[in-house]
mmCIF file of C-alpha atoms in Angstrom:
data_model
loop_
_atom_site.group_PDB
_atom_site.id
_atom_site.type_symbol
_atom_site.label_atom_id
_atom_site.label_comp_id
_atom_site.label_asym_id
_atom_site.label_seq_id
_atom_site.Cartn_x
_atom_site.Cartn_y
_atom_site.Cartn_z
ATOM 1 C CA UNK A 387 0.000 0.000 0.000
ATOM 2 C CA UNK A 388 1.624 3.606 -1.045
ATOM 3 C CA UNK A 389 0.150 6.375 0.743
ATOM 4 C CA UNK A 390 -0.023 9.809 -0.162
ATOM 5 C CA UNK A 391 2.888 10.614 2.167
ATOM 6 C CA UNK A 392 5.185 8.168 -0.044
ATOM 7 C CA UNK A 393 3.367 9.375 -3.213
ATOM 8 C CA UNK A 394 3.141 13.613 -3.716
ATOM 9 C CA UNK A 395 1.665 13.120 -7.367
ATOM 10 C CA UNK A 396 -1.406 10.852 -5.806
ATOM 11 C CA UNK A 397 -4.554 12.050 -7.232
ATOM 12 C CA UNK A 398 -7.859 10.918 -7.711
ATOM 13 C CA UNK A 399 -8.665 8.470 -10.732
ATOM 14 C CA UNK A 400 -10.830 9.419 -13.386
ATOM 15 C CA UNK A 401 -12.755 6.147 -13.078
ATOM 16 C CA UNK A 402 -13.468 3.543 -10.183
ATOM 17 C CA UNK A 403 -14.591 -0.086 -9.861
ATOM 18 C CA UNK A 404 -17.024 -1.543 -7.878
ATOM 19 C CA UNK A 405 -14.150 -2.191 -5.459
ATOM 20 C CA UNK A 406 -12.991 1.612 -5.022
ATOM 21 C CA UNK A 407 -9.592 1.319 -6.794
ATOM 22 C CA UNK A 408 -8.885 2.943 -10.106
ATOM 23 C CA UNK A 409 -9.864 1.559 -13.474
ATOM 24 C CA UNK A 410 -6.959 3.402 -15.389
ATOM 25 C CA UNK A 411 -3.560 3.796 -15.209
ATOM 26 C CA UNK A 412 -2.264 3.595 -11.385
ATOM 27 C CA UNK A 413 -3.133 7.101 -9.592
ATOM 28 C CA UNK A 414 1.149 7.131 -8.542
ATOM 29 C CA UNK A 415 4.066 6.523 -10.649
ATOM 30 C CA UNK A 416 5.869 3.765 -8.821
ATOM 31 C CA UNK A 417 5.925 0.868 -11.228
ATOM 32 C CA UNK A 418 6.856 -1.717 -8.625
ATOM 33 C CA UNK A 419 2.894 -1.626 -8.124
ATOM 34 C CA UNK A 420 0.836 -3.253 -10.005
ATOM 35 C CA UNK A 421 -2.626 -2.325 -10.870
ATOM 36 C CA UNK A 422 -5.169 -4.624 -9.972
ATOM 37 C CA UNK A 423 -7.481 -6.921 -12.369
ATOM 38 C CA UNK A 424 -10.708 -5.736 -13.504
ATOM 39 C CA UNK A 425 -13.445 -6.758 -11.449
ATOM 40 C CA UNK A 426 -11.063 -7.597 -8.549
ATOM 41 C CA UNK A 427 -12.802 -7.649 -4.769
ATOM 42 C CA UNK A 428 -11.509 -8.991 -2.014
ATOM 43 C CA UNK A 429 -11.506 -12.326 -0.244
ATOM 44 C CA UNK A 430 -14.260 -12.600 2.540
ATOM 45 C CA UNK A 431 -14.510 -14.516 5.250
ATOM 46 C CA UNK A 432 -16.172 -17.394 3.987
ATOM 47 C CA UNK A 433 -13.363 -17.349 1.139
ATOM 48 C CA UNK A 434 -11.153 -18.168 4.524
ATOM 49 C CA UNK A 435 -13.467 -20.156 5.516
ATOM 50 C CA UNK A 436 -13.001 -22.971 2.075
ATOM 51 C CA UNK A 437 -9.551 -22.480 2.205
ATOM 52 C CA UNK A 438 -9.118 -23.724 5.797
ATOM 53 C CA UNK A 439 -12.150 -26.317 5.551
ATOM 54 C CA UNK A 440 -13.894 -25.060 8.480
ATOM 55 C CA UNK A 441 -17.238 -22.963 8.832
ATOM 56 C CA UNK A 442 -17.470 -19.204 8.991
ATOM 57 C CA UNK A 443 -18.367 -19.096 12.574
ATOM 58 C CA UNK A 444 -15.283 -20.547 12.979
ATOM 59 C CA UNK A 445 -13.414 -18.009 11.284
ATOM 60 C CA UNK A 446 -15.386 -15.827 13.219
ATOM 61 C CA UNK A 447 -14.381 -16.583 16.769
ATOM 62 C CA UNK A 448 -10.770 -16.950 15.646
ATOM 63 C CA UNK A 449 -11.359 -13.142 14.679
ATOM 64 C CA UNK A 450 -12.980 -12.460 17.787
ATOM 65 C CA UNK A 451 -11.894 -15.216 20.478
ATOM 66 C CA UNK A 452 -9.225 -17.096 19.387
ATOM 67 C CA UNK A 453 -8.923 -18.757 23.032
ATOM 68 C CA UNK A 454 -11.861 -20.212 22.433
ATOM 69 C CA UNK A 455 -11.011 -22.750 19.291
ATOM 70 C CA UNK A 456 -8.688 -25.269 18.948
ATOM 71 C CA UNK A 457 -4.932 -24.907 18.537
ATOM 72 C CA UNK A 458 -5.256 -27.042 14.598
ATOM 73 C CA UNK A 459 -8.442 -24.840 13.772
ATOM 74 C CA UNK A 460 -6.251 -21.451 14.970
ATOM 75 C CA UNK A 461 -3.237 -22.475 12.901
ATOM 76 C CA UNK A 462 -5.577 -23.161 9.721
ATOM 77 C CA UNK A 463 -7.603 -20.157 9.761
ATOM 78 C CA UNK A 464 -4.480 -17.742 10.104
ATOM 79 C CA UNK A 465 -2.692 -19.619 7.584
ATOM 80 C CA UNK A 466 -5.678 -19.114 5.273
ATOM 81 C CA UNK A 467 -6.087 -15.839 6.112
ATOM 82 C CA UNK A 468 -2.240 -15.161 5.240
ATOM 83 C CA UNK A 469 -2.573 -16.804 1.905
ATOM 84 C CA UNK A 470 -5.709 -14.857 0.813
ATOM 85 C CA UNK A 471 -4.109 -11.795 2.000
ATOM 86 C CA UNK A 472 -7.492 -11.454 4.305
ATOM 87 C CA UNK A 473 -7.850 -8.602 6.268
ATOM 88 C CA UNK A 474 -10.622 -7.896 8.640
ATOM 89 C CA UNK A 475 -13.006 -4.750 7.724
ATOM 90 C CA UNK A 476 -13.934 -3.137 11.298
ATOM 91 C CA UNK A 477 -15.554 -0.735 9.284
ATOM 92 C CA UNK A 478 -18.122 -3.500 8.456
ATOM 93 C CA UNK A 479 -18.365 -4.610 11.974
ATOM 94 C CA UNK A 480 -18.539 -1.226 13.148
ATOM 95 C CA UNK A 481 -21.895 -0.660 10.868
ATOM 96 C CA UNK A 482 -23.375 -4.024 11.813
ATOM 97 C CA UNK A 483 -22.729 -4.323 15.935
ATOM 98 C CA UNK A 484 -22.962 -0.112 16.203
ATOM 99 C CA UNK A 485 -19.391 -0.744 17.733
ATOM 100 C CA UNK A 486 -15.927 0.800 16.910
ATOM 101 C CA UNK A 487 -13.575 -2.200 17.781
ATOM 102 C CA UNK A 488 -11.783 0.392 19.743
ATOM 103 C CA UNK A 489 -10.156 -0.365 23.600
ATOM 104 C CA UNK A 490 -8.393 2.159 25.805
ATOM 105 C CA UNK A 491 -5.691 1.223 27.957
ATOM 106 C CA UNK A 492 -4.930 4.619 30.816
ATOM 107 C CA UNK A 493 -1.600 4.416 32.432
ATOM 108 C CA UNK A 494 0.017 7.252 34.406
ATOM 109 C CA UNK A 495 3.187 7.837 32.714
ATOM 110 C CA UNK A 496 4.287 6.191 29.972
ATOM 111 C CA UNK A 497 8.306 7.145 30.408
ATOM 112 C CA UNK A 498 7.937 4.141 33.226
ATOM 113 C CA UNK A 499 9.668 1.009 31.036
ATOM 114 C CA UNK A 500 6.648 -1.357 32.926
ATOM 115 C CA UNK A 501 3.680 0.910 31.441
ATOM 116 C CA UNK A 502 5.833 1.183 27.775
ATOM 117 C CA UNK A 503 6.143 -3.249 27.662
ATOM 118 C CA UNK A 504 2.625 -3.328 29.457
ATOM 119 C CA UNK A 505 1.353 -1.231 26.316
ATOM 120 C CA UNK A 506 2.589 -3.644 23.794
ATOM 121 C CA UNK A 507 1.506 -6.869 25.775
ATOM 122 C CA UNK A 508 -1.827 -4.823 25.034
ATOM 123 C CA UNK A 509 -1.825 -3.791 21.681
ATOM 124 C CA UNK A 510 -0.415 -7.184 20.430
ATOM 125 C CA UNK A 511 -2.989 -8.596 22.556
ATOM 126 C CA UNK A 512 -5.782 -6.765 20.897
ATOM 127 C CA UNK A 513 -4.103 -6.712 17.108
ATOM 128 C CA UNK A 514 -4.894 -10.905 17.453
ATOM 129 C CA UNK A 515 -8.484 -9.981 18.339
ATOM 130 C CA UNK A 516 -8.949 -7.380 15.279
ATOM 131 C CA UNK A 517 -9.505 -4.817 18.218
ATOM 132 C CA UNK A 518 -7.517 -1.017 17.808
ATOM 133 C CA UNK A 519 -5.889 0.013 20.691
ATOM 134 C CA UNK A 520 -5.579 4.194 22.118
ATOM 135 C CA UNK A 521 -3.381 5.474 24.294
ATOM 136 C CA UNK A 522 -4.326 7.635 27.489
ATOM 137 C CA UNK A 523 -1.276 9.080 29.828
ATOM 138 C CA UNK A 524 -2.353 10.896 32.636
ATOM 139 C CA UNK A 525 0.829 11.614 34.350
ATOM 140 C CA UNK A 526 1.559 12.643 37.888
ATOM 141 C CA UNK A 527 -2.795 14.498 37.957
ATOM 142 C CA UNK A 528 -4.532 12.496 40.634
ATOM 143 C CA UNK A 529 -7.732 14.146 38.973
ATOM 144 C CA UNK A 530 -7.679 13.682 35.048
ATOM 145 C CA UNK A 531 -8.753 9.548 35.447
ATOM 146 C CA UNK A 532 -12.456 10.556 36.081
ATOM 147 C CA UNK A 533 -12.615 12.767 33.493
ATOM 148 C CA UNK A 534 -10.636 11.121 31.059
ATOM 149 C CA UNK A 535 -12.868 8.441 31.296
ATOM 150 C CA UNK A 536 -15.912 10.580 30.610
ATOM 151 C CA UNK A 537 -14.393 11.925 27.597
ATOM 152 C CA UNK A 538 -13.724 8.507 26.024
ATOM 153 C CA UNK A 539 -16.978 7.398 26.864
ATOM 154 C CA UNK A 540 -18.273 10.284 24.940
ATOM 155 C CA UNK A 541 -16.038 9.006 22.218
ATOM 156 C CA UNK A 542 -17.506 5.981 21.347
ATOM 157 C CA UNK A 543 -14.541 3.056 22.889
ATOM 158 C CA UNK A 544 -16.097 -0.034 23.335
ATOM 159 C CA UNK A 545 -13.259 -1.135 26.142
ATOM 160 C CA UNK A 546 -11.235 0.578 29.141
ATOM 161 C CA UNK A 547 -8.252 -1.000 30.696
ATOM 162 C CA UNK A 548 -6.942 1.044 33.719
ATOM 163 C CA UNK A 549 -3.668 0.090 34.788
ATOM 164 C CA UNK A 550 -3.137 3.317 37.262
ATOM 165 C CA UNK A 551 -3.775 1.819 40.379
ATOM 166 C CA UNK A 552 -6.059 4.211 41.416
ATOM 167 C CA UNK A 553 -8.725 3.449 43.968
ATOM 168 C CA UNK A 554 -11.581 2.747 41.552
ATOM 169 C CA UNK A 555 -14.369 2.084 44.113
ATOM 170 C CA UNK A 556 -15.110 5.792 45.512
ATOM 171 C CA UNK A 557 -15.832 9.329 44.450
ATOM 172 C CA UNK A 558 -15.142 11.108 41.470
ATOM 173 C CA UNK A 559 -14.008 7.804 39.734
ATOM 174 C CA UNK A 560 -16.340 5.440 40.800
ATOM 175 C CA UNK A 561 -19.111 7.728 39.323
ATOM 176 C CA UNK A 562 -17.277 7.999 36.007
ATOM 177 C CA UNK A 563 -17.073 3.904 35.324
ATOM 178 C CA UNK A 564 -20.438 3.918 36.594
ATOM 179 C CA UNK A 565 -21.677 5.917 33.912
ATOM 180 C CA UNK A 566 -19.525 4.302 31.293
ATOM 181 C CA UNK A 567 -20.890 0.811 32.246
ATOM 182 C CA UNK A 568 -24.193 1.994 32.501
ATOM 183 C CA UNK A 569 -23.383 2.968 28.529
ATOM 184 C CA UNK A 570 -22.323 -0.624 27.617
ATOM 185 C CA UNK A 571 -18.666 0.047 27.946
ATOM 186 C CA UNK A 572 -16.293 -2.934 28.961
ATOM 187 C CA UNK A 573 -14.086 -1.468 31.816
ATOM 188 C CA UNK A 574 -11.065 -3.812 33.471
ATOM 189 C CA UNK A 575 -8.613 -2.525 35.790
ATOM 190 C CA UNK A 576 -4.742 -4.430 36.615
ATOM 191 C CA UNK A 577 -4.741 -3.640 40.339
ATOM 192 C CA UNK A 578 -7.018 -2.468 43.419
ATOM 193 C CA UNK A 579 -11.124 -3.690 44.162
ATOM 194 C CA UNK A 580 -13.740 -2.903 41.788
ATOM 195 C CA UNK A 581 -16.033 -2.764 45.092
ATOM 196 C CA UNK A 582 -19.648 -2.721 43.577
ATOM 197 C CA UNK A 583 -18.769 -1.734 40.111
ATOM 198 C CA UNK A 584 -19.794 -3.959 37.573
ATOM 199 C CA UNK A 585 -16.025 -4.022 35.804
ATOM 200 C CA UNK A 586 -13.127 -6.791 35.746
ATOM 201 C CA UNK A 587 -10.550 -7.390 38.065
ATOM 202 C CA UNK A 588 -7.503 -9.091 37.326
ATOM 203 C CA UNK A 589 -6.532 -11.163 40.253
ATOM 204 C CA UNK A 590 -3.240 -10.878 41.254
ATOM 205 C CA UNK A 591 -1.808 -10.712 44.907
ATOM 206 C CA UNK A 592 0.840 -8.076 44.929
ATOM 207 C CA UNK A 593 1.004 -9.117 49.123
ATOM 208 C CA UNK A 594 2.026 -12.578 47.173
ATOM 209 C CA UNK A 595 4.933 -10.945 45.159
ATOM 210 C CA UNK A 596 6.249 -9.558 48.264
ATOM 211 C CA UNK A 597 5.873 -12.078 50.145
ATOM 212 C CA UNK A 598 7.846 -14.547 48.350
ATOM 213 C CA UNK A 599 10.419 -12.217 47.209
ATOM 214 C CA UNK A 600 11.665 -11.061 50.911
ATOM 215 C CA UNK A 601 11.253 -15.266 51.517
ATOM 216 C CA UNK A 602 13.804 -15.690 48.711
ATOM 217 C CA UNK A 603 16.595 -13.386 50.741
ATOM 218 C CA UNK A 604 15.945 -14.979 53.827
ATOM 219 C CA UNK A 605 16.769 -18.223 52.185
ATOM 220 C CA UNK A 606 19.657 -17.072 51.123
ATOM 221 C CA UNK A 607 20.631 -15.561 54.817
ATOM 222 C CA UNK A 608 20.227 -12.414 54.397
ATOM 223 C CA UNK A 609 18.490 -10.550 58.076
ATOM 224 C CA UNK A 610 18.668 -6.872 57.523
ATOM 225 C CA UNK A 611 16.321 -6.351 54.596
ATOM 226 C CA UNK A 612 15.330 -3.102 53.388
ATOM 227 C CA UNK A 613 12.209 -2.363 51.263
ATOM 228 C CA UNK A 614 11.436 0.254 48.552
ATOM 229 C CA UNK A 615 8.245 -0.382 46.892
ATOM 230 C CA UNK A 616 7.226 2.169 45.584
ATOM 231 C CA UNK A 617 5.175 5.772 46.578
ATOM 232 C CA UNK A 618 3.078 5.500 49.812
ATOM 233 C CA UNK A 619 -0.642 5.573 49.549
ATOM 234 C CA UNK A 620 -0.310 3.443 46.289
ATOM 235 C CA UNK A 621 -2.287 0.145 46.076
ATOM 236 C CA UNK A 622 0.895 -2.332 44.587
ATOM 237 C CA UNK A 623 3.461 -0.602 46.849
ATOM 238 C CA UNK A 624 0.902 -0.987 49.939
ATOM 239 C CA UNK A 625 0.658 -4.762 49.014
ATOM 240 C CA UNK A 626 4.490 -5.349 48.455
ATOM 241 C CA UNK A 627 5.037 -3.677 52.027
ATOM 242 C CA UNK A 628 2.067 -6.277 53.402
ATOM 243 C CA UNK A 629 4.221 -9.125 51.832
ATOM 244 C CA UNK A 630 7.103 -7.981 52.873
ATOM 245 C CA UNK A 631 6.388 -7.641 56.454
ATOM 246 C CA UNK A 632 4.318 -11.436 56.099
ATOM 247 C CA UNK A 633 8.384 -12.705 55.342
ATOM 248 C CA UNK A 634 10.274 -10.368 57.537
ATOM 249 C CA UNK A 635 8.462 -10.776 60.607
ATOM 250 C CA UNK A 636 10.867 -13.101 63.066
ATOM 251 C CA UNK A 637 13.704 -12.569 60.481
ATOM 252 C CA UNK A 638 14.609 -9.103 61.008
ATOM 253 C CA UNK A 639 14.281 -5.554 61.111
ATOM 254 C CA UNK A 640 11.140 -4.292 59.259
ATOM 255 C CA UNK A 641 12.876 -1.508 57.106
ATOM 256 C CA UNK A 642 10.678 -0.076 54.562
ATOM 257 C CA UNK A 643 11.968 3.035 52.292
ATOM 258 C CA UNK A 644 9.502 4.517 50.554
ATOM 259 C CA UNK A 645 9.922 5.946 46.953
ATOM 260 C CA UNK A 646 8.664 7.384 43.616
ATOM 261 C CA UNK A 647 9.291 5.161 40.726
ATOM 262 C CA UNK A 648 12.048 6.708 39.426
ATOM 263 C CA UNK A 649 16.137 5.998 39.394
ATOM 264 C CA UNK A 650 16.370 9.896 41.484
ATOM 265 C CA UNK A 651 13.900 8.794 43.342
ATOM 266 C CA UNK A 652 15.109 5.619 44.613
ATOM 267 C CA UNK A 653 18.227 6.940 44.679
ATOM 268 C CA UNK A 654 17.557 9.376 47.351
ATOM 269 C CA UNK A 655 15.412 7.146 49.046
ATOM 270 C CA UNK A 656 17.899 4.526 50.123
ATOM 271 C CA UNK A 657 21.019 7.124 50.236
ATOM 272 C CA UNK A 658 19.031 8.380 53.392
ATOM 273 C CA UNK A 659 17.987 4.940 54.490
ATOM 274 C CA UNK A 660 21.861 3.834 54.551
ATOM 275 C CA UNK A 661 22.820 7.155 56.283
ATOM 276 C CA UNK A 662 20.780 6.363 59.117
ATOM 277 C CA UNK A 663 21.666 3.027 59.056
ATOM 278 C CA UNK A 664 24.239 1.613 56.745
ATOM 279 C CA UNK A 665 23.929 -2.045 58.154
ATOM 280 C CA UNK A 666 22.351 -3.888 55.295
ATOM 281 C CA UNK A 667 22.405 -7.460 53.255
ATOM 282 C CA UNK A 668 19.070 -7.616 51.100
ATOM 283 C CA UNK A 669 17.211 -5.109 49.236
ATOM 284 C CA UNK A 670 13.734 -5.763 47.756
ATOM 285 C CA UNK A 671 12.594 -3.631 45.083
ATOM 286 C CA UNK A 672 9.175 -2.944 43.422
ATOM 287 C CA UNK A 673 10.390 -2.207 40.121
ATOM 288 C CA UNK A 674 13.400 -2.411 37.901
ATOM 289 C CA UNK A 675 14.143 1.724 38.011
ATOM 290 C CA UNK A 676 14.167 1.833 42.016
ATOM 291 C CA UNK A 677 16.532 -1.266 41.636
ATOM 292 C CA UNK A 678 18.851 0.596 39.452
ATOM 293 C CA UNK A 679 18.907 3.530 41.616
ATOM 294 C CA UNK A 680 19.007 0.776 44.765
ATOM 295 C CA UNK A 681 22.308 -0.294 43.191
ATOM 296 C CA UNK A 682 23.682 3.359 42.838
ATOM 297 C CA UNK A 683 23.423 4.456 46.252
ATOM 298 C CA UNK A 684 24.712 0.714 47.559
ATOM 299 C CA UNK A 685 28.218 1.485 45.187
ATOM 300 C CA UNK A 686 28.251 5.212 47.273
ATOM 301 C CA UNK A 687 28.402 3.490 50.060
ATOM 302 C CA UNK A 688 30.768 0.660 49.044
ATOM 303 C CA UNK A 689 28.200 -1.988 49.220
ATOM 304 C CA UNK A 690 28.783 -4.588 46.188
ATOM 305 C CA UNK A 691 25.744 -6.557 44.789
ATOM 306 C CA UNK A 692 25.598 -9.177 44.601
ATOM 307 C CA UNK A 693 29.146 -9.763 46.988
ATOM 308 C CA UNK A 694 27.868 -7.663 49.989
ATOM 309 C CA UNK A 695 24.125 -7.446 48.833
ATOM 310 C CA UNK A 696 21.673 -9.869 47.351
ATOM 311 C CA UNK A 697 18.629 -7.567 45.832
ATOM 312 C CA UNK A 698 15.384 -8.947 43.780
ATOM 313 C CA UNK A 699 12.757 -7.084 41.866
ATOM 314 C CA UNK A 700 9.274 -7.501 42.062
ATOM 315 C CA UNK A 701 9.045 -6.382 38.432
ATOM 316 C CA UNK A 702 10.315 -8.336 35.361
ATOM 317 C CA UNK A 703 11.333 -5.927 32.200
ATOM 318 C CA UNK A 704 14.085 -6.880 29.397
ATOM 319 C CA UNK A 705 15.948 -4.332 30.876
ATOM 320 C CA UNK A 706 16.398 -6.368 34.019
ATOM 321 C CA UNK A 707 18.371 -8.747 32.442
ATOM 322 C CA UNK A 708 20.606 -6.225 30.228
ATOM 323 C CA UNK A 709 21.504 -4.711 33.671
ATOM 324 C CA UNK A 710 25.006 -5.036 34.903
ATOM 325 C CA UNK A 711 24.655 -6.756 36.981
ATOM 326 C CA UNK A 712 21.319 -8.283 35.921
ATOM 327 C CA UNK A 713 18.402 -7.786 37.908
ATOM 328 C CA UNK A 714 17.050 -11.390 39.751
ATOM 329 C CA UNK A 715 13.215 -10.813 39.668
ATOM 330 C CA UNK A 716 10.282 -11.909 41.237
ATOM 331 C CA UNK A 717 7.531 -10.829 39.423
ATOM 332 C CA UNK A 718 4.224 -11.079 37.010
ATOM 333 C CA UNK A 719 4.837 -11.944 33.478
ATOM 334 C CA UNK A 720 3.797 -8.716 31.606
ATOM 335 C CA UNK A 721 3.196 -10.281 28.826
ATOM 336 C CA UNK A 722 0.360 -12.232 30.531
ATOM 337 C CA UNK A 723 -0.897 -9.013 32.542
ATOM 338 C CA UNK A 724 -1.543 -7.528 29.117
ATOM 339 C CA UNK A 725 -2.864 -10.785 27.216
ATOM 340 C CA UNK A 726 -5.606 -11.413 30.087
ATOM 341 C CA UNK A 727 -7.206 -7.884 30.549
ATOM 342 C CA UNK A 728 -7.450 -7.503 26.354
ATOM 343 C CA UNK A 729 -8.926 -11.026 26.791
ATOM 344 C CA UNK A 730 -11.570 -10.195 30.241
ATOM 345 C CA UNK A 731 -12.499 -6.774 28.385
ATOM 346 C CA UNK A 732 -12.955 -8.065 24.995
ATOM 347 C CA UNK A 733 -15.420 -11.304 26.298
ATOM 348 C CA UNK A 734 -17.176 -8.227 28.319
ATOM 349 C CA UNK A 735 -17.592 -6.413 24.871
ATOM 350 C CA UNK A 736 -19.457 -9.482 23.443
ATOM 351 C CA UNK A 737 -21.322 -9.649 26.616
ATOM 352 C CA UNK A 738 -19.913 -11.905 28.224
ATOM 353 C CA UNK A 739 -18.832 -12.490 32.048
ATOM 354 C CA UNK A 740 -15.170 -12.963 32.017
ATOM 355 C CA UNK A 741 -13.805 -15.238 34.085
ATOM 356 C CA UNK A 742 -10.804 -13.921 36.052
ATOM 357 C CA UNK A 743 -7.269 -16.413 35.987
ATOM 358 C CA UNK A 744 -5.072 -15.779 39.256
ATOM 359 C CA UNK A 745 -1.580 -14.573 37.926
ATOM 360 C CA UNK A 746 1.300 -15.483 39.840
ATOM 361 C CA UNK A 747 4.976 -14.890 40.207
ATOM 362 C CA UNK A 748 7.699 -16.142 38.597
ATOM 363 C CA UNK A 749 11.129 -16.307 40.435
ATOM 364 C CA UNK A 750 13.816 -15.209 37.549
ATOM 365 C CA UNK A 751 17.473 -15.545 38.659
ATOM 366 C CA UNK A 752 20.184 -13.816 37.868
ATOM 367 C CA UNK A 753 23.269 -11.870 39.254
ATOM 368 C CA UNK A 754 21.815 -9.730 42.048
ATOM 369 C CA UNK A 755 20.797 -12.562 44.047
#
């Protein structure tokens, strides 16, 4: 496809088909493209549907719920697809279902590497569902999630995935999913209660993570643990901090630092931590940027990691394991994060009542512990 960008002489054709491409000579002068047949129209879905010997509503649900068919009838369907060259219209479905295929996902800054992988998880997610995927960052504003979910609600989404951990279940917020549910919008959110709202959780115990990260460093003997999880207030960090004092409790000191999400941040967090007391052997982190600025301050004050310092993540990014040294983890798969609130919000869009899946850790290993 040459767009007009990649083309400055486009202009309209004299003539058109029945399928809207020009009869004539092609409207750019790039003759690496050919012009199409007379009388050419695209393959349908039922013209996937022959070539993979298997019915339309199949077809359809691989389209629309691909968890739902078999692995062989997946496979088939795609492969058809591919070698038609099939594409779905959500124009089409737009006019027939009076929906516009279109899910939000709200984060609070995208510059945080977890919301920037959690965003792709998402879209690729969606792109396997025929779904389009738009982008809300509200930044540091406590106040813009209510009404930035008005104003997409206005706009016609047909899905919401909040992944802010905001406290969904009271005030201005609650009243703005209310209203958007009440509209027949599909709303899911990655952390905190839902309360009373009629919207999808994902079930995942951060007070797990925690938990069974601080367990890991007491395996491995270390007794003066300090935690940075993350801001105070916040509904992960608060959960982390629960977990943490679940594994710490008999072991040690109960140390907790808290943070913003940032390298400065963390940074300055546990360069005051150490100056008030520099006696430490395990740091737990909540994400991979407070563990790089974790590490910082430990080399300040001579503290090697892994030699005089074990340290674990309860985040898991790619750029854990490029760290030097790389970043042991105990954490969510993102990957799966993203997959199951596309697949909760999209089952709500049909309808549906999505059944949650628990998500738990995985233990990663590497250098810092």
């Amino acid at each position: 496809m040459i767009s007009a960008g990649a083309c400055p002489r486009l202009r309209a054709p004299e003539s058109v088909g029945r399928t809207g491409r020009p009869r004539g000579p092609s409207a750019c002068h790039d003759e690496s493209v050919a012009p199409l047949p007379e009388g050419f129209s695209p393959p349908t879905i039922l013209d996937v549907a022959r070539r993979a010997g298997v019915s339309r509503t199949t077809v359809s649900r691989v389209l629309n719920e691909p968890d739902s068919v078999s692995k062989d009838a997946l496979v088939r369907v795609q492969q058809a697809a591919a070698e038609l060259n099939y594409v779905p219209s959500s124009v089409a479905r737009s006019l027939r279902s009076g929906r516009s295929g279109t899910i939000a996902l709200l984060v609070r800054d995208f510059a945080q590497p977890f919301n920037g992988a959690l965003a792709k998880a998402v879209a690729h997610a969606a792109d396997t569902r025929g779904l389009n995927v738009v982008l809300a960052d509200l930044g540091s504003d406590d106040d813009r999630l209510a009404p930035v979910v008005s104003r997409l609600s206005r706009q016609g989404v047909d899905g919401i995935i909040i992944a802010t951990g905001d406290d969904v279940a009271s005030g201005a917020v609650y009243d703005a999913l209310a209203a958007a549910t009440a509209r027949g919008i599909a709303v899911g959110i990655t952390v905190g209660d839902p309360g009373d709202l009629d919207i999808s959780a994902l079930r995942v115990d951060y007070r797990q993570v925690g938990a069974a990260a601080t367990a890991h460093l007491v395996e491995r003997g270390a007794r003066n643990i300090v935690l940075l999880p993350g801001p105070t207030g916040g509904f992960h960090s608060g959960e982390l901090r629960d977990g943490y004092l679940q594994s710490i409790t008999g072991h040690g000191p109960e140390r907790v630092a808290w943070t913003g999400y940032s390298y400065d941040d963390s940074l300055r967090a546990l360069t005051s931590q150490l100056s008030s007391d520099p006696v430490v052997d395990g740091i737990v982190v909540g994400t991979v940027p407070i563990a790089l600025g974790a590490i910082r301050a430990l080399e300040a004050f001579g503290l090697r990691v892994p030699g005089d310092v074990a340290l674990i993540s309860c985040e898991e990014l790619p750029l854990a394991r490029h760290a030097r040294p790389a970043i042991s983890s105990m954490a969510i798969d993102i990957d799966r994060v993203g997959h199951e609130m596309v697949r909760m919000v999209s089952v709500a869009m049909g309808g549906g009542m999505p059944e949650p899946i628990a998500l738990h850790p995985l233990h990663i290993p590497r250098e810092t512990s």
